[in-house]
mmCIF file of C-alpha atoms in Angstrom:
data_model
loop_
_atom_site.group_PDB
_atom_site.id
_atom_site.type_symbol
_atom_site.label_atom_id
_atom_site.label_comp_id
_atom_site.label_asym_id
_atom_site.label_seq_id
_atom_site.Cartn_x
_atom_site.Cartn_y
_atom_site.Cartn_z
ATOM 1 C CA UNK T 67 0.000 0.000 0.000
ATOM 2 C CA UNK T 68 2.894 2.210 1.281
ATOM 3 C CA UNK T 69 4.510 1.614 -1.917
ATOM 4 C CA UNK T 70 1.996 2.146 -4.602
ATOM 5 C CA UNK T 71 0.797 5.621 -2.373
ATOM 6 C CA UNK T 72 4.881 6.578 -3.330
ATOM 7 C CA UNK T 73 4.368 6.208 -6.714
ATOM 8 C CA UNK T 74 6.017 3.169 -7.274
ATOM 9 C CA UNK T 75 4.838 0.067 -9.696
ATOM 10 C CA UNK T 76 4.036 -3.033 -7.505
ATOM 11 C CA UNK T 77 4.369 -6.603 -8.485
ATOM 12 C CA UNK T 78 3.421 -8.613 -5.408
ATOM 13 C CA UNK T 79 2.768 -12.866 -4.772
ATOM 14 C CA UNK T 80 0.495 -15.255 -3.596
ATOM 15 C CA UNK T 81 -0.219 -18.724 -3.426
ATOM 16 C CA UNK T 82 -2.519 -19.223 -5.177
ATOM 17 C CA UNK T 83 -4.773 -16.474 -7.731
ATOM 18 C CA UNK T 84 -7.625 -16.905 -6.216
ATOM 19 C CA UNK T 85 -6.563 -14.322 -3.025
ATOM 20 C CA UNK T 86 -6.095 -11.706 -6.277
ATOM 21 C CA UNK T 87 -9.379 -10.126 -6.011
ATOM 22 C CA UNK T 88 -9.273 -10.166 -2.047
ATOM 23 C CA UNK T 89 -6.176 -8.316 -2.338
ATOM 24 C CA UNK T 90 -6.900 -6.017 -4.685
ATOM 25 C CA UNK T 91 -10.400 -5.248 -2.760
ATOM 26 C CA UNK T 92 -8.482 -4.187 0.473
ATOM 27 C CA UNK T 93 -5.524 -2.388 -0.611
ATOM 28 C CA UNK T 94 -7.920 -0.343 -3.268
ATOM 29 C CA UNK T 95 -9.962 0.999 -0.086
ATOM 30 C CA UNK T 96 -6.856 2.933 0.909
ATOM 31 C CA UNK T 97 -5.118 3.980 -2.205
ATOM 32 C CA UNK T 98 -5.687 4.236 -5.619
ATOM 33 C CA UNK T 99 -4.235 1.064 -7.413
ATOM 34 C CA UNK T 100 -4.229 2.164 -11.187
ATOM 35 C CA UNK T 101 -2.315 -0.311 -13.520
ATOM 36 C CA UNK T 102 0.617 -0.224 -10.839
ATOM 37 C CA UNK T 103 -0.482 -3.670 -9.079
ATOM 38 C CA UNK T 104 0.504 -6.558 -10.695
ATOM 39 C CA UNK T 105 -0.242 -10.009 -8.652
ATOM 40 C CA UNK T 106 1.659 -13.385 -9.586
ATOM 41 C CA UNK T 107 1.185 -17.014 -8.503
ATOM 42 C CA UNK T 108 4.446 -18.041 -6.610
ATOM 43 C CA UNK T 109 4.888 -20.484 -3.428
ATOM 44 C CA UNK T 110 8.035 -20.616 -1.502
ATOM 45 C CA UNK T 111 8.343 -23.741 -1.733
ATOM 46 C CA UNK T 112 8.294 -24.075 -5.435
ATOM 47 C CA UNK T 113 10.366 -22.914 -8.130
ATOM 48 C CA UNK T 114 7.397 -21.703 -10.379
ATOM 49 C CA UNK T 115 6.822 -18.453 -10.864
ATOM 50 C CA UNK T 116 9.568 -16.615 -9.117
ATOM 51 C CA UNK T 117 11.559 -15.854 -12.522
ATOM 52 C CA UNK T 118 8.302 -14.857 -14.006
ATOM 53 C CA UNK T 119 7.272 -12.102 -10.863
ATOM 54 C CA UNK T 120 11.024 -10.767 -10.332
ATOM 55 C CA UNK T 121 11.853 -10.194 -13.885
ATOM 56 C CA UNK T 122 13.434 -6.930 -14.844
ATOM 57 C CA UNK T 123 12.444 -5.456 -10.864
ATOM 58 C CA UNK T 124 15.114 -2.553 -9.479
ATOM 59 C CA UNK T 125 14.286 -3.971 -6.007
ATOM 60 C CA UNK T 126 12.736 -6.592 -4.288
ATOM 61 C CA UNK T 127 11.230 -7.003 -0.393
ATOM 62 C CA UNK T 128 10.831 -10.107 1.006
ATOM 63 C CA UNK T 129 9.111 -9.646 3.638
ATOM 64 C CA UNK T 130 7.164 -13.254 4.013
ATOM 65 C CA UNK T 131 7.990 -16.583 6.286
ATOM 66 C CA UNK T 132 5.368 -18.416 7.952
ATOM 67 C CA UNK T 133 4.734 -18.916 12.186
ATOM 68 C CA UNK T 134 3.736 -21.628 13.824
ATOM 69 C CA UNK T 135 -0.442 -21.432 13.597
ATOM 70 C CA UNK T 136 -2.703 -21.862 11.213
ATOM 71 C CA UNK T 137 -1.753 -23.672 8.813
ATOM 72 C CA UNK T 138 1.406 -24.381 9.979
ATOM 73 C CA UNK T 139 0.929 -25.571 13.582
ATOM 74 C CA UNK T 140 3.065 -28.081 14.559
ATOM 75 C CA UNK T 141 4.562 -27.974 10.932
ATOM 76 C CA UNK T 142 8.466 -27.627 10.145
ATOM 77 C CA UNK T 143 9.230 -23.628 9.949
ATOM 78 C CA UNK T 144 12.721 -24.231 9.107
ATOM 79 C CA UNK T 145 12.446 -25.766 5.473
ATOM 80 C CA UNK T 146 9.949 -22.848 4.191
ATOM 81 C CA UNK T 147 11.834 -20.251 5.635
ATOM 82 C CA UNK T 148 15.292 -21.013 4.115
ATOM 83 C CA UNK T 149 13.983 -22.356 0.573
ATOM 84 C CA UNK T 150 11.564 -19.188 0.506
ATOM 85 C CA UNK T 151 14.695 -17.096 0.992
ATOM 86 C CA UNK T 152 16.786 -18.602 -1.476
ATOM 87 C CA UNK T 153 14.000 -18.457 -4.146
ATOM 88 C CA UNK T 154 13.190 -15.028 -3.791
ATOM 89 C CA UNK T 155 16.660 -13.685 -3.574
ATOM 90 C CA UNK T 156 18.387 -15.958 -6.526
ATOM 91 C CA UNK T 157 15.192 -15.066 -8.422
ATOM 92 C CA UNK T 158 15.499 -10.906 -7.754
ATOM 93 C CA UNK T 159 18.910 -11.310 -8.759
ATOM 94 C CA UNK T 160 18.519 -12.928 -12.187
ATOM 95 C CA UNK T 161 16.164 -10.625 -13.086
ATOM 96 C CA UNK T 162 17.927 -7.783 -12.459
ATOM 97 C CA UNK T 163 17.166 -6.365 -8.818
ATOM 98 C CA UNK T 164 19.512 -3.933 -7.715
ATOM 99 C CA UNK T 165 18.472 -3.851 -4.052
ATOM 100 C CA UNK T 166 17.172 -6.714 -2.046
ATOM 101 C CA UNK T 167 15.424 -6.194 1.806
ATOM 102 C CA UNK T 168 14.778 -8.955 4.089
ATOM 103 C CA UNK T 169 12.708 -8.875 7.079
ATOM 104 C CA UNK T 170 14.476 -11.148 9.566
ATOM 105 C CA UNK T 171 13.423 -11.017 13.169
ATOM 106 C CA UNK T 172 14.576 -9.589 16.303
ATOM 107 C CA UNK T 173 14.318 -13.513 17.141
ATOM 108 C CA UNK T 174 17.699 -13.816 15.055
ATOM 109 C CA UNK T 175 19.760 -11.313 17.462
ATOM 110 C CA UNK T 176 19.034 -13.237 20.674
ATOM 111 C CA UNK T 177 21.539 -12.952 23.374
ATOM 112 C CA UNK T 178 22.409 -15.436 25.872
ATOM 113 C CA UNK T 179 19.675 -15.784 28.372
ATOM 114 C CA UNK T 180 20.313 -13.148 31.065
ATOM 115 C CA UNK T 181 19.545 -14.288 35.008
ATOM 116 C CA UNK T 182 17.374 -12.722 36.748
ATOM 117 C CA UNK T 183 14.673 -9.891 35.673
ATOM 118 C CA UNK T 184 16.679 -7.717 33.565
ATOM 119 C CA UNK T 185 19.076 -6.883 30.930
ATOM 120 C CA UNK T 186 21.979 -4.177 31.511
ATOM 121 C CA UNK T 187 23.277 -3.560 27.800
ATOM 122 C CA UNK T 188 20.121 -2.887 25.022
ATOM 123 C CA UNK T 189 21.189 -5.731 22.583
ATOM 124 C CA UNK T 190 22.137 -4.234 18.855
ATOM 125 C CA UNK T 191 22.463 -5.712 15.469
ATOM 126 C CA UNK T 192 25.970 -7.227 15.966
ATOM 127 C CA UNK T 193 24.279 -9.592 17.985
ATOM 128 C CA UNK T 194 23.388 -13.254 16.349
ATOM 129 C CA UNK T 195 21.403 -16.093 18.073
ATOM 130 C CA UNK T 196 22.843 -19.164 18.775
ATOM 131 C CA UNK T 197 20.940 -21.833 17.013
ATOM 132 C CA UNK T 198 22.929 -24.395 18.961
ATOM 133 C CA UNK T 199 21.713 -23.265 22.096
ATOM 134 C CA UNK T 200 19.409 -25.611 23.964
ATOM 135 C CA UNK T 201 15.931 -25.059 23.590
ATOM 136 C CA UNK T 202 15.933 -22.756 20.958
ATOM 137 C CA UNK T 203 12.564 -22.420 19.434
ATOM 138 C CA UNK T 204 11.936 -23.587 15.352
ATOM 139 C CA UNK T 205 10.839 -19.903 14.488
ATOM 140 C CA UNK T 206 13.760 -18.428 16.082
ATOM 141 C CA UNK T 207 15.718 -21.225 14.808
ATOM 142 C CA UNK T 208 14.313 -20.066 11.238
ATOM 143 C CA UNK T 209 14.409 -17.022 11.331
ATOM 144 C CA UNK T 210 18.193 -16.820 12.418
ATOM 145 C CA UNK T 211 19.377 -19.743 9.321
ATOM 146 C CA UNK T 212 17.425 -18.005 6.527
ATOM 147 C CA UNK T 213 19.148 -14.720 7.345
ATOM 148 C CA UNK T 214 22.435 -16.122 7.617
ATOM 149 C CA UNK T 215 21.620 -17.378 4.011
ATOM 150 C CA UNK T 216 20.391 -14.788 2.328
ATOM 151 C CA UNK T 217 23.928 -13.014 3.853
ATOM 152 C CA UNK T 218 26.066 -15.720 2.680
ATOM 153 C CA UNK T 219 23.932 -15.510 -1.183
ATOM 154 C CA UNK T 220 25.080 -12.329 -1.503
ATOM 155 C CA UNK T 221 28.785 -12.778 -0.430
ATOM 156 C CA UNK T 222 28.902 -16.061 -3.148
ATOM 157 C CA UNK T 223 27.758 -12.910 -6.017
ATOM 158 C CA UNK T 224 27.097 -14.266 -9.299
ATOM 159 C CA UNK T 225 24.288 -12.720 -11.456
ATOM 160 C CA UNK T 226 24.693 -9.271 -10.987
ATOM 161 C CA UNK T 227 25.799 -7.125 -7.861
ATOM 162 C CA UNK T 228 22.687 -7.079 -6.001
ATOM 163 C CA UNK T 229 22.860 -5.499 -2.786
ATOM 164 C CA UNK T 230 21.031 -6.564 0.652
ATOM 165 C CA UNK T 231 19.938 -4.755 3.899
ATOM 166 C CA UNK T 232 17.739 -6.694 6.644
ATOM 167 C CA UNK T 233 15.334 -5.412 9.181
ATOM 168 C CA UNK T 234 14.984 -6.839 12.634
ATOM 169 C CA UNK T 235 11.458 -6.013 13.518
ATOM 170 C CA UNK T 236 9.989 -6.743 17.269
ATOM 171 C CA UNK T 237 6.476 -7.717 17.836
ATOM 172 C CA UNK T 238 4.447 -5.622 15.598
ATOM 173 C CA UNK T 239 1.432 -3.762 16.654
ATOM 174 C CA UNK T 240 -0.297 -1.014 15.173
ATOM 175 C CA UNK T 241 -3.990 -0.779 13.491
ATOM 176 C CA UNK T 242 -5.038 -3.448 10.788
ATOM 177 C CA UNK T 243 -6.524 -2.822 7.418
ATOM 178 C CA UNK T 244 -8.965 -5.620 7.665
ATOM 179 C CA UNK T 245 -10.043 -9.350 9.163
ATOM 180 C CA UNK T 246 -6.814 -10.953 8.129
ATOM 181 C CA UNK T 247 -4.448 -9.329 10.441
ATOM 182 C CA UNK T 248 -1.337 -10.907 12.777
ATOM 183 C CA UNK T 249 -0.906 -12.851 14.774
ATOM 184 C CA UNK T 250 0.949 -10.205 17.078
ATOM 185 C CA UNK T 251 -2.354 -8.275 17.355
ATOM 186 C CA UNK T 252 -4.191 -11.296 17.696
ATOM 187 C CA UNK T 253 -2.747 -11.163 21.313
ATOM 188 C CA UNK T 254 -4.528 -7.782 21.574
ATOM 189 C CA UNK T 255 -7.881 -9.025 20.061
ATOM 190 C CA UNK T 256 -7.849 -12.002 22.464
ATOM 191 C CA UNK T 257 -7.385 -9.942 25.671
ATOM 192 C CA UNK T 258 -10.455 -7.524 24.239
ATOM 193 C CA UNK T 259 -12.516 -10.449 23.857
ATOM 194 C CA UNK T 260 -11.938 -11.820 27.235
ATOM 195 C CA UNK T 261 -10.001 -15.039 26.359
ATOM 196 C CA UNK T 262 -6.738 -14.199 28.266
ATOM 197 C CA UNK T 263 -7.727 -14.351 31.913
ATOM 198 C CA UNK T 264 -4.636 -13.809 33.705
ATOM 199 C CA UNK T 265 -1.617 -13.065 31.500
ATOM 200 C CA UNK T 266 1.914 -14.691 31.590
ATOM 201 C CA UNK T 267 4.761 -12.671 33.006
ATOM 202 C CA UNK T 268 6.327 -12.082 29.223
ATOM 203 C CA UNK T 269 8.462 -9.167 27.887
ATOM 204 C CA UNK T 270 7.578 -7.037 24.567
ATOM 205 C CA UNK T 271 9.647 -5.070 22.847
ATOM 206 C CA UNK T 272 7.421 -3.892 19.920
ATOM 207 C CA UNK T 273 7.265 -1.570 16.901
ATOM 208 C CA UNK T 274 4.684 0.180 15.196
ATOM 209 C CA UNK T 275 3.232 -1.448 11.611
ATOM 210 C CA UNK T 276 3.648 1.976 9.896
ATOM 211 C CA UNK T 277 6.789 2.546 11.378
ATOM 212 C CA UNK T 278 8.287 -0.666 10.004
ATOM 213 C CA UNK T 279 6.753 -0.244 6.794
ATOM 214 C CA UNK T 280 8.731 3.036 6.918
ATOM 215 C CA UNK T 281 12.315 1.148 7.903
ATOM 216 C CA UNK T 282 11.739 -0.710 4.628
ATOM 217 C CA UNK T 283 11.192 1.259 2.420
ATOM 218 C CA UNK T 284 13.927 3.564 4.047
ATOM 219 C CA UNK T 285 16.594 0.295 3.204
ATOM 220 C CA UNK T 286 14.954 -0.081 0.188
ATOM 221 C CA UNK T 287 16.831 3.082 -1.511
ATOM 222 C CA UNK T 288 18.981 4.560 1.308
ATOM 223 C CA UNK T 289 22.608 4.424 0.433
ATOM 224 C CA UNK T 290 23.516 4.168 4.111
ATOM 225 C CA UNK T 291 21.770 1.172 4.397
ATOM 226 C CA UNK T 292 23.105 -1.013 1.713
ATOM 227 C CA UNK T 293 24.728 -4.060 3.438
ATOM 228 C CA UNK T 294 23.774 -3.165 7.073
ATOM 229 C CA UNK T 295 21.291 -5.159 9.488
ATOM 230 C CA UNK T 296 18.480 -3.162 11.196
ATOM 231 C CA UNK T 297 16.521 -3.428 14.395
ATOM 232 C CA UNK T 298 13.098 -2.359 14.038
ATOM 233 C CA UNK T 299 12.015 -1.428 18.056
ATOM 234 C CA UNK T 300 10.473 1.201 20.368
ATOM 235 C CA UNK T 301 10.160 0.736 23.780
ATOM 236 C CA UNK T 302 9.312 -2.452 26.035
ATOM 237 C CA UNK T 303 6.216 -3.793 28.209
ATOM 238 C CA UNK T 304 5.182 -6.607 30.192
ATOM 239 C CA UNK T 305 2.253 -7.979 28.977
ATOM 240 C CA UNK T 306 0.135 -7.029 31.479
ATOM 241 C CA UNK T 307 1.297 -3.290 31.153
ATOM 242 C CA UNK T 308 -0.519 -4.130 27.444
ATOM 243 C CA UNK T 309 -3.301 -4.560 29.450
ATOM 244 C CA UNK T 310 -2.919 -1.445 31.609
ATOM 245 C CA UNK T 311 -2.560 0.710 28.469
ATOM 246 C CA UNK T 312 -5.478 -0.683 27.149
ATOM 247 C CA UNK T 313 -7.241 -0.629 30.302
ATOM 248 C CA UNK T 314 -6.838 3.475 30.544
ATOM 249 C CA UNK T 315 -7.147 4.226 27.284
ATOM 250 C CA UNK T 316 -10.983 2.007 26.815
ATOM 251 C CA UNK T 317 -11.842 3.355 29.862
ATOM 252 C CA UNK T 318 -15.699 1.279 30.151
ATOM 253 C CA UNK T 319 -14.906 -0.891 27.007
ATOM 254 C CA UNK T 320 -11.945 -2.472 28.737
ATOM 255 C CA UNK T 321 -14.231 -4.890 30.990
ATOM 256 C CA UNK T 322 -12.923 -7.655 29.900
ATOM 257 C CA UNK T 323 -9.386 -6.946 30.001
ATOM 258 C CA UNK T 324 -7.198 -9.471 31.904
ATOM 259 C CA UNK T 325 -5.996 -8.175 35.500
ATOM 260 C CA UNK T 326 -4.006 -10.490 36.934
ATOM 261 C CA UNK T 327 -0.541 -12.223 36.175
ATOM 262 C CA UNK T 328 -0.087 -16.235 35.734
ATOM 263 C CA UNK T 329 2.269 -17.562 37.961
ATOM 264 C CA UNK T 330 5.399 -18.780 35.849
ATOM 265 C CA UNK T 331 4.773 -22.328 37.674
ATOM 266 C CA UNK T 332 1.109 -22.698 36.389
ATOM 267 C CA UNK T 333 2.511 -21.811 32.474
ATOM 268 C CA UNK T 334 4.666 -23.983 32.728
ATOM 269 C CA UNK T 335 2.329 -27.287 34.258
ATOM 270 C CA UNK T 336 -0.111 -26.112 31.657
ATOM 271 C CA UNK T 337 2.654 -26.475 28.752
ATOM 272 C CA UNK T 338 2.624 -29.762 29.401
ATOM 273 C CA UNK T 339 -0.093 -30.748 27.031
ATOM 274 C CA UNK T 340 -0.555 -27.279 24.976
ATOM 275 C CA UNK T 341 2.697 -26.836 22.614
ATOM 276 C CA UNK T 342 1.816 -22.949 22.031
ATOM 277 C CA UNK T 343 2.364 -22.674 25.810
ATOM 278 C CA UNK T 344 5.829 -24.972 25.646
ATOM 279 C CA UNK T 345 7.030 -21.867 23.323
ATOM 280 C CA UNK T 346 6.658 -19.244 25.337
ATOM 281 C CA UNK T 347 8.260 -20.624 28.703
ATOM 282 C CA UNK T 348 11.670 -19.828 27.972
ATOM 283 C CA UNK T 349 10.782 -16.382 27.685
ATOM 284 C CA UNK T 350 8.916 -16.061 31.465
ATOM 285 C CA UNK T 351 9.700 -13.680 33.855
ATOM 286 C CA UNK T 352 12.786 -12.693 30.753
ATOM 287 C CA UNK T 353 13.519 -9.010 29.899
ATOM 288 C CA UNK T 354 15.479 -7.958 27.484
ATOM 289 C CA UNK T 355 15.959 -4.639 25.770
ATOM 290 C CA UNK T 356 17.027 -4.044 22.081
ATOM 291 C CA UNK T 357 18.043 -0.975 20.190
ATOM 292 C CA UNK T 358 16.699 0.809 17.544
ATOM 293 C CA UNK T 359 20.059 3.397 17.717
ATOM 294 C CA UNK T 360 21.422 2.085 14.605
ATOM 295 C CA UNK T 361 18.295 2.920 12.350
ATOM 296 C CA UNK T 362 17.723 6.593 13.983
ATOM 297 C CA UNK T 363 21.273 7.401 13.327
ATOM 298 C CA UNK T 364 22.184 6.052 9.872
ATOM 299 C CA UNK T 365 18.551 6.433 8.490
ATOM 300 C CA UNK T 366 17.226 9.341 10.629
ATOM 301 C CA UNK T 367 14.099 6.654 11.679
ATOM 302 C CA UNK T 368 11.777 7.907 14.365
ATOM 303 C CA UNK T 369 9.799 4.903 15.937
ATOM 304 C CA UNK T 370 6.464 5.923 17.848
ATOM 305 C CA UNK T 371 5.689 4.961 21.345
ATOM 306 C CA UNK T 372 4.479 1.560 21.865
ATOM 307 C CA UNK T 373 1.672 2.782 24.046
ATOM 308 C CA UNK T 374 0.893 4.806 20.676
ATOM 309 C CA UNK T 375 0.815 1.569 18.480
ATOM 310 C CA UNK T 376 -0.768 -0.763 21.572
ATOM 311 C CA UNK T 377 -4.268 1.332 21.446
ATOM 312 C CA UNK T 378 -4.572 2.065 18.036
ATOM 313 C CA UNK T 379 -4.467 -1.419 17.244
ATOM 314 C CA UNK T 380 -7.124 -2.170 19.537
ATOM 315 C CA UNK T 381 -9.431 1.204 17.815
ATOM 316 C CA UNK T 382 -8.657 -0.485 14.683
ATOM 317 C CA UNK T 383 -10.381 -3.771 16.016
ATOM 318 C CA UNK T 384 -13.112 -2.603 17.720
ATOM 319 C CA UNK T 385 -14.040 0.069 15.040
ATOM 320 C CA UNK T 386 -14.404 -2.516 12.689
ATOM 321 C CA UNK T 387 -16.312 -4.542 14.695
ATOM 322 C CA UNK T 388 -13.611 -7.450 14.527
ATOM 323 C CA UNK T 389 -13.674 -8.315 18.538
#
């Protein structure tokens, strides 16, 4: 949307053809598409149609690697996440792309865990997870190797000189253009609807949607970006300081906001037998901070407050009567 509003032309993927006209429906109600759109059929994990979407392109952002729900719950992240990479990258290079972006994860600059309840240094970009680490989760695990790749593609060279710059975003929040949104402000939809009735003791550092949109297109043509990594952050909450925010700025629409914190014990007993709970235990009771320093001072990038980016997601919900 961001892009075609900046007068760019737009060749975007899906799956399958059939999301075309749902596509085309949503991002028309908030610019105006002209012939600037163009939509190809392309998996990840298939060679067709990559050469066909990223011929003759000046740059290419690829921004997509799937989580585990939905569809993939309980499915192999790793696999999709690395092939996808690959494609998209060898593909953008054969056809021409000058520029590539790649929207890694603040999941792939993952310190050590630190003891107790906080962190004394902000963690930066020069930072890389340890995928040998015990207990390292198959998202961050994914997120961290298809990175690394698309670093060492661009090092091996070959077809062209393309250049590469990745963003690091945090858990994104920030309004929604329709039904399909996150799953980050799923967590915000659940709370509104009541379905989180006491919230585990876990640490956010988030960014705003608009803001991140901003980063990328910022690497996209930036000289000062070309080759660099990028964390995409604000500031930090607990989850149930989510809550609070919410809770203040609802006022009576917040009844069924959650109050109260789990105890780390009863997460954990519960994880158990539910494997979406067995992800998040490693990070109970954690807090870490991450920097954003980088970004401001190379690309003069101004994140909002996460307070900012916490409520208007949840406006965006309600006023489209999605909770």
């Amino acid at each position: 949307m961001e892009l075609l509003k900046r007068g760019y032309s737009v060749r975007t993927t899906v799956r399958s053809l059939i999301r075309e006209a749902e596509l085309r429906s949503t991002v028309s109600k908030f610019v105006n598409i002209d012939d600037r759109l163009t939509v190809f059929a392309a998996d990840l994990l298939a060679d067709q149609g990559w050469s066909e979407a990223a011929g003759g392109i000046d740059y290419v952002i690829h921004v997509a690697s799937p989580m585990g729900v939905g569809e993939y719950k309980n499915q192999d992240l790793v696999a999709p996440a690395r092939e996808g990479t690959r494609r998209v990258l060898e593909a953008a290079r054969r056809g021409g792309a000058r520029h590539a972006v790649l929207t890694s994860s603040l999941e792939a600059a993952v310190p050590p865990k630190v003891r107790g309840s906080s962190a004394a240094i902000p963690t930066d970009e020069a930072v890389w997870t340890n995928v040998r680490a015990r207990n390292v989760s198959n998202y961050r695990r994914a997120k961290t190797l298809a990175e690394q790749d698309a670093w060492a593609l661009i090092k091996e060279g070959g077809h062209g000189a393309m250049t590469l710059t990745t963003i690091l975003p945090s858990f994104i929040q920030g309004p929604v253009m329709g039904a399909d949104y996150s799953g980050s402000v799923d967590l915000v939809a659940r709370m509104l609807k009541g379905e989180i009735a006491a919230v585990p003791k876990l640490y956010f550092a988030i960014v705003d949607i608009r803001d991140l949109v901003d980063l990328h297109l910022k690497a996209m043509t930036h000289p000062r970006a070309v080759g660099e990594r990028f964390i995409g952050t604000s500031d930090s909450l607990w989850m149930l300081q989510i809550a609070e925010v919410l809770r203040e700025h609802l006022g009576e629409r917040s009844l069924k906001l959650p109050t109260a914190e789990a105890p780390n014990l009863m997460i954990r007993l519960a994880a158990v037998s539910n494997p979406e709970l067995r992800q998040i235990t490693l990070g109970l009771g954690v807090r870490r901070e991450f920097t954003s320093a980088k970004a401001e001072r190379l690309l003069d990038w101004r994140p909002r407050p996460a307070r900012n980016s916490i409520t208007d997601a949840a406006d965006s919900l309600l006023a489209k009567g999605l909770v």
